[in-house]
Amino acid sequence: MRHLYPASIIEALEWLADIEFQRIAWFENDQNLFANFDEQYMWVFEDTALLYAMDNGDVAFSHAADNKLRELAILMEAIDWYKENDEELLVSPKMAVIRQKAREALDLIHASDGSEKTVVYLTPGDPIPRDGN
């Protein structure tokens, strides 16, 4: 059984859905924030092991929420952020769609009752059990 920290996923999605956060964190700032497009992808999908869990057949939240998260991952993976200008990407239509998908995923996560999940939720500070998943 895989283990996930849903609070970390939700927080990362909230930041991904927030253009005002991105206006600060994507660029040099005096608030000690750094979260460019690539970082935001990693925070949602890689650092949380969310994509790994879903790619291995687990349901993280619900089928509907996970499907929306897959759509979001595909949209984000289609952007070659190395070649993108951050200022232009921030206000681009494709980034607006990504923010909207993140909000939709959040709504579906919050609507989920947990009955479809096949993972165990951990809270921040909980150690990952010894089985390593």
CSV table of N, CA, C and O in Angstrom, one decimal:
chain,number,residue,atom,x,y,z
A,1,MET,N,0.9,-1.2,0.0
A,1,MET,CA,0.0,0.0,0.0
A,1,MET,C,0.9,1.2,0.0
A,1,MET,O,1.8,1.3,0.8
A,2,ARG,N,0.6,2.2,-0.9
A,2,ARG,CA,1.3,3.4,-0.9
A,2,ARG,C,0.8,4.4,0.1
A,2,ARG,O,-0.4,4.4,0.4
A,3,HIS,N,1.7,5.3,0.4
A,3,HIS,CA,1.3,6.4,1.4
A,3,HIS,C,1.5,7.7,0.8
A,3,HIS,O,2.6,8.0,0.1
A,4,LEU,N,0.6,8.7,1.0
A,4,LEU,CA,0.7,10.0,0.5
A,4,LEU,C,0.4,11.0,1.6
A,4,LEU,O,-0.3,10.7,2.5
A,5,TYR,N,0.9,12.2,1.4
A,5,TYR,CA,0.6,13.3,2.3
A,5,TYR,C,-0.3,14.3,1.5
A,5,TYR,O,0.1,15.1,0.8
A,6,PRO,N,-1.6,14.1,1.7
A,6,PRO,CA,-2.6,14.8,0.9
A,6,PRO,C,-2.5,16.3,1.2
A,6,PRO,O,-2.7,17.2,0.3
A,7,ALA,N,-2.1,16.7,2.4
A,7,ALA,CA,-2.0,18.2,2.7
A,7,ALA,C,-1.0,18.8,1.8
A,7,ALA,O,-1.1,20.0,1.4
A,8,SER,N,0.1,18.1,1.6
A,8,SER,CA,1.2,18.7,0.7
A,8,SER,C,0.7,18.8,-0.7
A,8,SER,O,1.1,19.8,-1.4
A,9,ILE,N,0.0,17.9,-1.2
A,9,ILE,CA,-0.5,17.9,-2.6
A,9,ILE,C,-1.5,19.1,-2.7
A,9,ILE,O,-1.5,19.9,-3.7
A,10,ILE,N,-2.4,19.2,-1.7
A,10,ILE,CA,-3.4,20.3,-1.8
A,10,ILE,C,-2.7,21.6,-1.7
A,10,ILE,O,-3.1,22.5,-2.5
A,11,GLU,N,-1.8,21.8,-0.9
A,11,GLU,CA,-1.1,23.1,-0.8
A,11,GLU,C,-0.4,23.4,-2.1
A,11,GLU,O,-0.4,24.5,-2.6
A,12,ALA,N,0.3,22.4,-2.7
A,12,ALA,CA,1.0,22.7,-4.0
A,12,ALA,C,0.0,23.0,-5.1
A,12,ALA,O,0.3,23.9,-5.9
A,13,LEU,N,-1.2,22.4,-5.1
A,13,LEU,CA,-2.2,22.7,-6.1
A,13,LEU,C,-2.7,24.1,-5.8
A,13,LEU,O,-3.0,24.9,-6.8
A,14,GLU,N,-2.9,24.5,-4.6
A,14,GLU,CA,-3.4,25.9,-4.3
A,14,GLU,C,-2.4,26.9,-4.8
A,14,GLU,O,-2.8,27.9,-5.4
A,15,TRP,N,-1.1,26.7,-4.7
A,15,TRP,CA,-0.1,27.6,-5.2
A,15,TRP,C,-0.1,27.6,-6.7
A,15,TRP,O,0.0,28.6,-7.4
A,16,LEU,N,-0.3,26.4,-7.3
A,16,LEU,CA,-0.4,26.3,-8.8
A,16,LEU,C,-1.6,27.0,-9.3
A,16,LEU,O,-1.5,27.6,-10.4
A,17,ALA,N,-2.7,27.1,-8.6
A,17,ALA,CA,-3.9,27.8,-9.1
A,17,ALA,C,-3.9,29.3,-8.8
A,17,ALA,O,-4.8,30.0,-9.3
A,18,ASP,N,-2.9,29.8,-8.2
A,18,ASP,CA,-2.8,31.2,-7.7
A,18,ASP,C,-1.9,32.0,-8.5
A,18,ASP,O,-0.6,32.0,-8.3
A,19,ILE,N,-2.4,32.8,-9.4
A,19,ILE,CA,-1.5,33.7,-10.2
A,19,ILE,C,-0.8,34.7,-9.4
A,19,ILE,O,0.4,35.1,-9.7
A,20,GLU,N,-1.4,35.2,-8.3
A,20,GLU,CA,-0.7,36.2,-7.5
A,20,GLU,C,0.5,35.6,-6.8
A,20,GLU,O,1.5,36.2,-6.7
A,21,PHE,N,0.4,34.3,-6.3
A,21,PHE,CA,1.6,33.6,-5.8
A,21,PHE,C,2.6,33.5,-6.9
A,21,PHE,O,3.8,33.8,-6.6
A,22,GLN,N,2.3,33.2,-8.1
A,22,GLN,CA,3.2,33.0,-9.2
A,22,GLN,C,3.9,34.3,-9.5
A,22,GLN,O,5.1,34.3,-9.8
A,23,ARG,N,3.1,35.4,-9.5
A,23,ARG,CA,3.7,36.7,-9.8
A,23,ARG,C,4.9,37.1,-8.9
A,23,ARG,O,5.8,37.8,-9.3
A,24,ILE,N,4.8,36.5,-7.7
A,24,ILE,CA,5.9,36.8,-6.7
A,24,ILE,C,6.9,35.7,-6.8
A,24,ILE,O,8.1,36.0,-7.0
A,25,ALA,N,6.5,34.4,-6.7
A,25,ALA,CA,7.5,33.3,-6.6
A,25,ALA,C,8.2,32.9,-7.8
A,25,ALA,O,9.3,32.4,-7.7
A,26,TRP,N,7.7,33.3,-9.0
A,26,TRP,CA,8.4,32.9,-10.2
A,26,TRP,C,9.6,33.8,-10.5
A,26,TRP,O,10.5,33.5,-11.3
A,27,PHE,N,9.7,34.9,-9.8
A,27,PHE,CA,10.7,35.9,-10.1
A,27,PHE,C,11.4,36.3,-8.8
A,27,PHE,O,11.0,36.0,-7.7
A,28,GLU,N,12.6,37.0,-9.0
A,28,GLU,CA,13.3,37.4,-7.8
A,28,GLU,C,12.4,38.3,-7.0
A,28,GLU,O,11.7,39.2,-7.5
A,29,ASN,N,12.5,38.0,-5.7
A,29,ASN,CA,11.6,38.8,-4.8
A,29,ASN,C,12.2,38.9,-3.4
A,29,ASN,O,13.2,38.3,-3.1
A,30,ASP,N,11.6,39.7,-2.5
A,30,ASP,CA,12.2,39.9,-1.2
A,30,ASP,C,11.4,39.1,-0.1
A,30,ASP,O,11.5,39.3,1.1
A,31,GLN,N,10.7,38.1,-0.6
A,31,GLN,CA,9.9,37.3,0.3
A,31,GLN,C,10.4,35.9,0.5
A,31,GLN,O,9.7,35.0,1.1
A,32,ASN,N,11.6,35.7,0.0
A,32,ASN,CA,12.3,34.4,0.2
A,32,ASN,C,11.5,33.2,-0.5
A,32,ASN,O,11.5,32.1,0.1
A,33,LEU,N,10.8,33.5,-1.6
A,33,LEU,CA,10.0,32.5,-2.3
A,33,LEU,C,10.7,32.2,-3.6
A,33,LEU,O,11.1,33.1,-4.3
A,34,PHE,N,10.7,30.9,-4.0
A,34,PHE,CA,11.2,30.6,-5.3
A,34,PHE,C,10.4,29.4,-5.7
A,34,PHE,O,10.4,28.3,-5.1
A,35,ALA,N,9.6,29.5,-6.7
A,35,ALA,CA,8.7,28.5,-7.2
A,35,ALA,C,8.4,28.7,-8.7
A,35,ALA,O,7.3,29.2,-9.0
A,36,ASN,N,9.3,28.5,-9.6
A,36,ASN,CA,9.0,28.7,-11.0
A,36,ASN,C,8.1,27.5,-11.5
A,36,ASN,O,7.7,26.7,-10.7
A,37,PHE,N,7.8,27.5,-12.7
A,37,PHE,CA,6.9,26.6,-13.3
A,37,PHE,C,7.3,25.1,-13.0
A,37,PHE,O,6.5,24.3,-12.6
A,38,ASP,N,8.6,24.9,-13.3
A,38,ASP,CA,9.1,23.5,-13.1
A,38,ASP,C,9.0,23.1,-11.6
A,38,ASP,O,8.6,22.0,-11.3
A,39,GLU,N,9.3,24.0,-10.7
A,39,GLU,CA,9.2,23.7,-9.3
A,39,GLU,C,7.8,23.4,-8.9
A,39,GLU,O,7.5,22.4,-8.1
A,40,GLN,N,6.8,24.1,-9.5
A,40,GLN,CA,5.4,23.9,-9.1
A,40,GLN,C,5.0,22.5,-9.6
A,40,GLN,O,4.2,21.8,-9.0
A,41,TYR,N,5.5,22.1,-10.8
A,41,TYR,CA,5.2,20.8,-11.3
A,41,TYR,C,5.7,19.7,-10.3
A,41,TYR,O,5.0,18.8,-9.9
A,42,MET,N,7.0,19.9,-9.9
A,42,MET,CA,7.6,18.9,-9.0
A,42,MET,C,6.9,18.9,-7.7
A,42,MET,O,6.7,17.8,-7.1
A,43,TRP,N,6.5,20.0,-7.2
A,43,TRP,CA,5.8,20.0,-5.9
A,43,TRP,C,4.5,19.3,-5.9
A,43,TRP,O,4.1,18.6,-5.0
A,44,VAL,N,3.7,19.4,-7.0
A,44,VAL,CA,2.4,18.7,-7.1
A,44,VAL,C,2.6,17.2,-7.4
A,44,VAL,O,2.1,16.4,-6.7
A,45,PHE,N,3.4,16.9,-8.3
A,45,PHE,CA,3.5,15.5,-8.9
A,45,PHE,C,4.7,14.6,-8.4
A,45,PHE,O,4.5,13.4,-8.2
A,46,GLU,N,5.8,15.2,-8.3
A,46,GLU,CA,7.0,14.4,-8.0
A,46,GLU,C,7.4,14.3,-6.6
A,46,GLU,O,7.5,13.3,-6.0
A,47,ASP,N,7.5,15.5,-5.9
A,47,ASP,CA,7.9,15.5,-4.5
A,47,ASP,C,6.9,14.8,-3.6
A,47,ASP,O,7.2,14.3,-2.6
A,48,THR,N,5.6,14.8,-4.0
A,48,THR,CA,4.6,14.2,-3.2
A,48,THR,C,4.4,12.7,-3.6
A,48,THR,O,3.6,12.0,-2.9
A,49,ALA,N,5.0,12.2,-4.6
A,49,ALA,CA,4.9,10.9,-5.2
A,49,ALA,C,3.5,10.6,-5.7
A,49,ALA,O,3.1,9.5,-6.0
A,50,LEU,N,2.8,11.7,-6.0
A,50,LEU,CA,1.4,11.6,-6.5
A,50,LEU,C,1.4,10.9,-7.9
A,50,LEU,O,0.6,9.9,-8.1
A,51,LEU,N,2.2,11.4,-8.8
A,51,LEU,CA,2.2,10.8,-10.1
A,51,LEU,C,2.7,9.3,-10.1
A,51,LEU,O,2.1,8.5,-10.8
A,52,TYR,N,3.6,9.0,-9.3
A,52,TYR,CA,4.1,7.6,-9.1
A,52,TYR,C,2.9,6.7,-8.7
A,52,TYR,O,2.7,5.7,-9.2
A,53,ALA,N,2.2,7.2,-7.7
A,53,ALA,CA,1.1,6.4,-7.2
A,53,ALA,C,0.0,6.2,-8.3
A,53,ALA,O,-0.4,5.1,-8.5
A,54,MET,N,-0.4,7.3,-8.9
A,54,MET,CA,-1.4,7.2,-10.0
A,54,MET,C,-0.9,6.3,-11.1
A,54,MET,O,-1.7,5.5,-11.7
A,55,ASP,N,0.4,6.4,-11.5
A,55,ASP,CA,0.9,5.6,-12.6
A,55,ASP,C,1.0,4.2,-12.3
A,55,ASP,O,1.1,3.3,-13.2
A,56,ASN,N,1.0,3.9,-11.0
A,56,ASN,CA,1.0,2.5,-10.5
A,56,ASN,C,-0.4,1.9,-10.1
A,56,ASN,O,-0.5,0.9,-9.4
A,57,GLY,N,-1.4,2.6,-10.6
A,57,GLY,CA,-2.8,2.1,-10.4
A,57,GLY,C,-3.5,2.5,-9.1
A,57,GLY,O,-4.6,2.0,-8.9
A,58,ASP,N,-2.8,3.3,-8.3
A,58,ASP,CA,-3.5,3.7,-7.1
A,58,ASP,C,-4.4,4.9,-7.3
A,58,ASP,O,-4.2,5.7,-8.3
A,59,VAL,N,-5.4,5.0,-6.5
A,59,VAL,CA,-6.3,6.1,-6.5
A,59,VAL,C,-6.0,7.0,-5.3
A,59,VAL,O,-6.0,6.5,-4.2
A,60,ALA,N,-5.5,8.2,-5.6
A,60,ALA,CA,-5.1,9.1,-4.5
A,60,ALA,C,-6.2,9.8,-3.8
A,60,ALA,O,-6.2,9.9,-2.6
A,61,PHE,N,-7.2,10.2,-4.5
A,61,PHE,CA,-8.4,10.9,-4.0
A,61,PHE,C,-9.7,10.3,-4.4
A,61,PHE,O,-10.5,9.8,-3.6
A,62,SER,N,-10.0,10.3,-5.6
A,62,SER,CA,-11.2,9.7,-6.2
A,62,SER,C,-10.8,9.5,-7.7
A,62,SER,O,-9.9,10.1,-8.2
A,63,HIS,N,-11.6,8.8,-8.4
A,63,HIS,CA,-11.4,8.6,-9.8
A,63,HIS,C,-11.5,9.9,-10.6
A,63,HIS,O,-10.7,10.2,-11.4
A,64,ALA,N,-12.5,10.7,-10.2
A,64,ALA,CA,-12.7,12.0,-10.9
A,64,ALA,C,-11.6,12.9,-10.6
A,64,ALA,O,-11.0,13.6,-11.5
A,65,ALA,N,-11.2,13.1,-9.4
A,65,ALA,CA,-10.1,14.0,-9.0
A,65,ALA,C,-8.8,13.5,-9.7
A,65,ALA,O,-8.0,14.3,-10.2
A,66,ASP,N,-8.5,12.2,-9.6
A,66,ASP,CA,-7.3,11.7,-10.2
A,66,ASP,C,-7.2,11.9,-11.7
A,66,ASP,O,-6.2,12.2,-12.3
A,67,ASN,N,-8.4,11.7,-12.4
A,67,ASN,CA,-8.4,12.0,-13.8
A,67,ASN,C,-8.1,13.4,-14.1
A,67,ASN,O,-7.4,13.8,-15.1
A,68,LYS,N,-8.6,14.3,-13.3
A,68,LYS,CA,-8.4,15.8,-13.5
A,68,LYS,C,-6.9,16.0,-13.2
A,68,LYS,O,-6.3,16.8,-14.0
A,69,LEU,N,-6.3,15.4,-12.3
A,69,LEU,CA,-4.9,15.6,-12.0
A,69,LEU,C,-4.0,15.0,-13.1
A,69,LEU,O,-3.0,15.6,-13.5
A,70,ARG,N,-4.4,13.9,-13.7
A,70,ARG,CA,-3.7,13.4,-14.9
A,70,ARG,C,-3.8,14.4,-16.1
A,70,ARG,O,-2.8,14.6,-16.8
A,71,GLU,N,-5.0,15.0,-16.3
A,71,GLU,CA,-5.1,16.0,-17.3
A,71,GLU,C,-4.2,17.2,-17.0
A,71,GLU,O,-3.5,17.7,-18.0
A,72,LEU,N,-4.1,17.6,-15.8
A,72,LEU,CA,-3.2,18.7,-15.4
A,72,LEU,C,-1.8,18.3,-15.7
A,72,LEU,O,-1.0,19.1,-16.2
A,73,ALA,N,-1.4,17.1,-15.3
A,73,ALA,CA,0.0,16.7,-15.5
A,73,ALA,C,0.4,16.7,-17.0
A,73,ALA,O,1.4,17.2,-17.4
A,74,ILE,N,-0.6,16.2,-17.8
A,74,ILE,CA,-0.3,16.2,-19.3
A,74,ILE,C,-0.1,17.6,-19.8
A,74,ILE,O,0.8,17.9,-20.6
A,75,LEU,N,-1.0,18.6,-19.4
A,75,LEU,CA,-0.9,20.0,-19.8
A,75,LEU,C,0.5,20.5,-19.4
A,75,LEU,O,1.1,21.2,-20.2
A,76,MET,N,0.9,20.3,-18.2
A,76,MET,CA,2.1,20.8,-17.7
A,76,MET,C,3.3,20.2,-18.4
A,76,MET,O,4.3,20.9,-18.7
A,77,GLU,N,3.3,18.9,-18.6
A,77,GLU,CA,4.4,18.2,-19.3
A,77,GLU,C,4.5,18.7,-20.7
A,77,GLU,O,5.6,18.6,-21.3
A,78,ALA,N,3.5,19.2,-21.3
A,78,ALA,CA,3.5,19.7,-22.7
A,78,ALA,C,4.3,21.0,-22.9
A,78,ALA,O,4.6,21.4,-24.0
A,79,ILE,N,4.5,21.7,-21.8
A,79,ILE,CA,5.2,23.0,-21.8
A,79,ILE,C,6.7,22.8,-21.7
A,79,ILE,O,7.1,22.1,-20.7
A,80,ASP,N,7.4,23.2,-22.6
A,80,ASP,CA,8.9,23.2,-22.6
A,80,ASP,C,9.4,24.4,-21.8
A,80,ASP,O,9.7,25.4,-22.4
A,81,TRP,N,9.3,24.3,-20.5
A,81,TRP,CA,9.6,25.5,-19.7
A,81,TRP,C,11.0,26.0,-19.8
A,81,TRP,O,11.3,27.2,-19.5
A,82,TYR,N,11.9,25.2,-20.4
A,82,TYR,CA,13.3,25.7,-20.6
A,82,TYR,C,13.3,26.8,-21.7
A,82,TYR,O,14.1,27.7,-21.7
A,83,LYS,N,12.4,26.6,-22.6
A,83,LYS,CA,12.3,27.6,-23.8
A,83,LYS,C,11.3,28.7,-23.6
A,83,LYS,O,11.3,29.6,-24.3
A,84,GLU,N,10.5,28.6,-22.5
A,84,GLU,CA,9.5,29.6,-22.3
A,84,GLU,C,10.1,30.8,-21.6
A,84,GLU,O,10.9,30.7,-20.7
A,85,ASN,N,9.5,32.0,-21.9
A,85,ASN,CA,9.8,33.2,-21.2
A,85,ASN,C,8.9,33.2,-20.0
A,85,ASN,O,7.6,33.2,-20.2
A,86,ASP,N,9.4,33.3,-18.7
A,86,ASP,CA,8.5,33.3,-17.6
A,86,ASP,C,7.4,34.3,-17.6
A,86,ASP,O,6.3,34.0,-17.2
A,87,GLU,N,7.8,35.5,-18.0
A,87,GLU,CA,6.8,36.6,-18.0
A,87,GLU,C,5.7,36.3,-18.9
A,87,GLU,O,4.5,36.6,-18.6
A,88,GLU,N,6.0,35.8,-20.1
A,88,GLU,CA,5.0,35.5,-21.1
A,88,GLU,C,4.2,34.2,-20.7
A,88,GLU,O,3.0,34.2,-20.9
A,89,LEU,N,4.9,33.2,-20.1
A,89,LEU,CA,4.2,32.0,-19.7
A,89,LEU,C,3.2,32.3,-18.6
A,89,LEU,O,2.0,31.8,-18.6
A,90,LEU,N,3.5,33.2,-17.7
A,90,LEU,CA,2.7,33.5,-16.5
A,90,LEU,C,1.3,34.0,-17.0
A,90,LEU,O,0.3,33.6,-16.4
A,91,VAL,N,1.2,34.8,-18.0
A,91,VAL,CA,0.0,35.4,-18.5
A,91,VAL,C,-0.6,34.7,-19.7
A,91,VAL,O,-1.5,35.2,-20.3
A,92,SER,N,0.0,33.6,-20.1
A,92,SER,CA,-0.4,33.0,-21.4
A,92,SER,C,-1.7,32.2,-21.2
A,92,SER,O,-2.1,31.8,-20.1
A,93,PRO,N,-2.4,32.0,-22.3
A,93,PRO,CA,-3.7,31.2,-22.2
A,93,PRO,C,-3.4,29.8,-21.7
A,93,PRO,O,-4.3,29.3,-20.9
A,94,LYS,N,-2.3,29.2,-22.0
A,94,LYS,CA,-2.1,27.8,-21.6
A,94,LYS,C,-1.8,27.8,-20.1
A,94,LYS,O,-2.3,26.8,-19.4
A,95,MET,N,-1.3,28.8,-19.5
A,95,MET,CA,-1.1,28.8,-18.1
A,95,MET,C,-2.4,29.1,-17.4
A,95,MET,O,-2.7,28.6,-16.3
A,96,ALA,N,-3.3,29.9,-18.0
A,96,ALA,CA,-4.6,30.1,-17.5
A,96,ALA,C,-5.4,28.8,-17.4
A,96,ALA,O,-6.1,28.5,-16.4
A,97,VAL,N,-5.2,28.0,-18.4
A,97,VAL,CA,-5.9,26.7,-18.4
A,97,VAL,C,-5.3,25.8,-17.3
A,97,VAL,O,-6.1,25.1,-16.6
A,98,ILE,N,-4.0,25.8,-17.1
A,98,ILE,CA,-3.4,25.0,-16.1
A,98,ILE,C,-3.9,25.5,-14.7
A,98,ILE,O,-4.3,24.6,-13.9
A,99,ARG,N,-4.0,26.8,-14.5
A,99,ARG,CA,-4.5,27.2,-13.2
A,99,ARG,C,-6.0,26.8,-13.0
A,99,ARG,O,-6.4,26.4,-11.9
A,100,GLN,N,-6.8,26.8,-14.1
A,100,GLN,CA,-8.2,26.4,-14.0
A,100,GLN,C,-8.2,24.9,-13.7
A,100,GLN,O,-9.0,24.5,-12.8
A,101,LYS,N,-7.4,24.1,-14.3
A,101,LYS,CA,-7.4,22.7,-14.1
A,101,LYS,C,-7.0,22.4,-12.6
A,101,LYS,O,-7.5,21.5,-12.0
A,102,ALA,N,-6.1,23.1,-12.1
A,102,ALA,CA,-5.6,23.0,-10.7
A,102,ALA,C,-6.8,23.3,-9.8
A,102,ALA,O,-7.0,22.6,-8.8
A,103,ARG,N,-7.6,24.3,-10.1
A,103,ARG,CA,-8.7,24.7,-9.2
A,103,ARG,C,-9.8,23.6,-9.3
A,103,ARG,O,-10.4,23.2,-8.3
A,104,GLU,N,-10.0,23.1,-10.5
A,104,GLU,CA,-11.0,22.0,-10.7
A,104,GLU,C,-10.6,20.8,-9.9
A,104,GLU,O,-11.4,20.1,-9.3
A,105,ALA,N,-9.3,20.4,-10.0
A,105,ALA,CA,-8.8,19.3,-9.2
A,105,ALA,C,-9.0,19.5,-7.7
A,105,ALA,O,-9.4,18.6,-7.0
A,106,LEU,N,-8.7,20.7,-7.3
A,106,LEU,CA,-8.9,21.0,-5.8
A,106,LEU,C,-10.4,20.8,-5.5
A,106,LEU,O,-10.7,20.2,-4.4
A,107,ASP,N,-11.3,21.3,-6.3
A,107,ASP,CA,-12.7,21.1,-6.0
A,107,ASP,C,-13.1,19.7,-5.9
A,107,ASP,O,-13.8,19.3,-5.0
A,108,LEU,N,-12.6,18.9,-6.8
A,108,LEU,CA,-12.9,17.4,-6.8
A,108,LEU,C,-12.2,16.7,-5.6
A,108,LEU,O,-12.8,15.8,-5.0
A,109,ILE,N,-11.0,17.2,-5.2
A,109,ILE,CA,-10.4,16.6,-4.0
A,109,ILE,C,-11.2,16.9,-2.8
A,109,ILE,O,-11.5,16.0,-2.0
A,110,HIS,N,-11.7,18.2,-2.7
A,110,HIS,CA,-12.4,18.6,-1.5
A,110,HIS,C,-13.8,17.9,-1.5
A,110,HIS,O,-14.4,17.6,-0.4
A,111,ALA,N,-14.3,17.5,-2.7
A,111,ALA,CA,-15.6,16.9,-2.7
A,111,ALA,C,-15.5,15.4,-2.5
A,111,ALA,O,-16.5,14.7,-2.2
A,112,SER,N,-14.3,14.8,-2.6
A,112,SER,CA,-14.1,13.4,-2.4
A,112,SER,C,-14.3,13.0,-0.9
A,112,SER,O,-13.9,13.7,0.0
A,113,ASP,N,-15.0,11.9,-0.8
A,113,ASP,CA,-15.2,11.4,0.6
A,113,ASP,C,-14.2,10.3,1.0
A,113,ASP,O,-14.2,9.8,2.1
A,114,GLY,N,-13.2,10.1,0.1
A,114,GLY,CA,-12.1,9.1,0.5
A,114,GLY,C,-12.5,7.7,0.2
A,114,GLY,O,-11.6,6.8,0.4
A,115,SER,N,-13.7,7.4,-0.2
A,115,SER,CA,-14.1,6.0,-0.3
A,115,SER,C,-13.5,5.3,-1.5
A,115,SER,O,-13.4,4.0,-1.5
A,116,GLU,N,-13.0,6.0,-2.5
A,116,GLU,CA,-12.3,5.4,-3.6
A,116,GLU,C,-10.8,5.3,-3.5
A,116,GLU,O,-10.2,4.6,-4.3
A,117,LYS,N,-10.2,6.0,-2.6
A,117,LYS,CA,-8.8,6.0,-2.5
A,117,LYS,C,-8.2,4.6,-2.1
A,117,LYS,O,-8.9,3.8,-1.4
A,118,THR,N,-7.1,4.3,-2.7
A,118,THR,CA,-6.4,3.0,-2.4
A,118,THR,C,-5.0,3.3,-1.8
A,118,THR,O,-4.2,2.4,-1.7
A,119,VAL,N,-4.8,4.5,-1.3
A,119,VAL,CA,-3.6,4.8,-0.6
A,119,VAL,C,-3.9,5.1,0.9
A,119,VAL,O,-5.1,5.3,1.2
A,120,VAL,N,-2.9,5.2,1.7
A,120,VAL,CA,-3.0,5.6,3.1
A,120,VAL,C,-2.5,7.0,3.2
A,120,VAL,O,-1.5,7.4,2.7
A,121,TYR,N,-3.3,7.8,3.8
A,121,TYR,CA,-3.0,9.2,4.0
A,121,TYR,C,-2.1,9.4,5.3
A,121,TYR,O,-2.4,8.8,6.3
A,122,LEU,N,-1.1,10.2,5.1
A,122,LEU,CA,-0.3,10.6,6.3
A,122,LEU,C,-0.4,12.1,6.5
A,122,LEU,O,-0.7,12.8,5.5
A,123,THR,N,-0.2,12.5,7.7
A,123,THR,CA,-0.2,13.9,8.0
A,123,THR,C,1.3,14.4,8.1
A,123,THR,O,2.2,13.6,8.4
A,124,PRO,N,1.6,15.6,7.8
A,124,PRO,CA,3.0,16.1,7.9
A,124,PRO,C,3.6,15.7,9.3
A,124,PRO,O,2.9,15.9,10.3
A,125,GLY,N,4.7,15.2,9.2
A,125,GLY,CA,5.4,14.8,10.4
A,125,GLY,C,5.3,13.3,10.6
A,125,GLY,O,6.1,12.7,11.3
A,126,ASP,N,4.3,12.6,10.0
A,126,ASP,CA,4.2,11.2,10.1
A,126,ASP,C,5.3,10.6,9.3
A,126,ASP,O,5.5,10.9,8.2
A,127,PRO,N,6.0,9.6,9.9
A,127,PRO,CA,7.0,8.9,9.1
A,127,PRO,C,6.4,8.0,8.1
A,127,PRO,O,5.3,7.5,8.3
A,128,ILE,N,7.1,7.8,7.0
A,128,ILE,CA,6.6,6.8,6.0
A,128,ILE,C,6.9,5.4,6.6
A,128,ILE,O,8.0,5.1,7.1
A,129,PRO,N,5.9,4.5,6.6
A,129,PRO,CA,6.1,3.2,7.2
A,129,PRO,C,7.2,2.4,6.5
A,129,PRO,O,7.6,2.7,5.4
A,130,ARG,N,7.7,1.5,7.2
A,130,ARG,CA,8.9,0.8,6.8
A,130,ARG,C,8.8,0.0,5.5
A,130,ARG,O,9.8,-0.3,4.9
A,131,ASP,N,7.6,-0.3,5.0
A,131,ASP,CA,7.5,-0.9,3.7
A,131,ASP,C,7.9,-0.1,2.6
A,131,ASP,O,8.1,-0.5,1.4
A,132,GLY,N,8.2,1.2,2.8
A,132,GLY,CA,8.8,2.1,1.8
A,132,GLY,C,7.8,2.7,0.8
A,132,GLY,O,8.2,3.5,0.0
A,133,ASN,N,6.6,2.3,0.8
A,133,ASN,CA,5.7,2.8,-0.2
A,133,ASN,C,5.0,4.0,0.3
A,133,ASN,O,4.1,4.6,-0.1
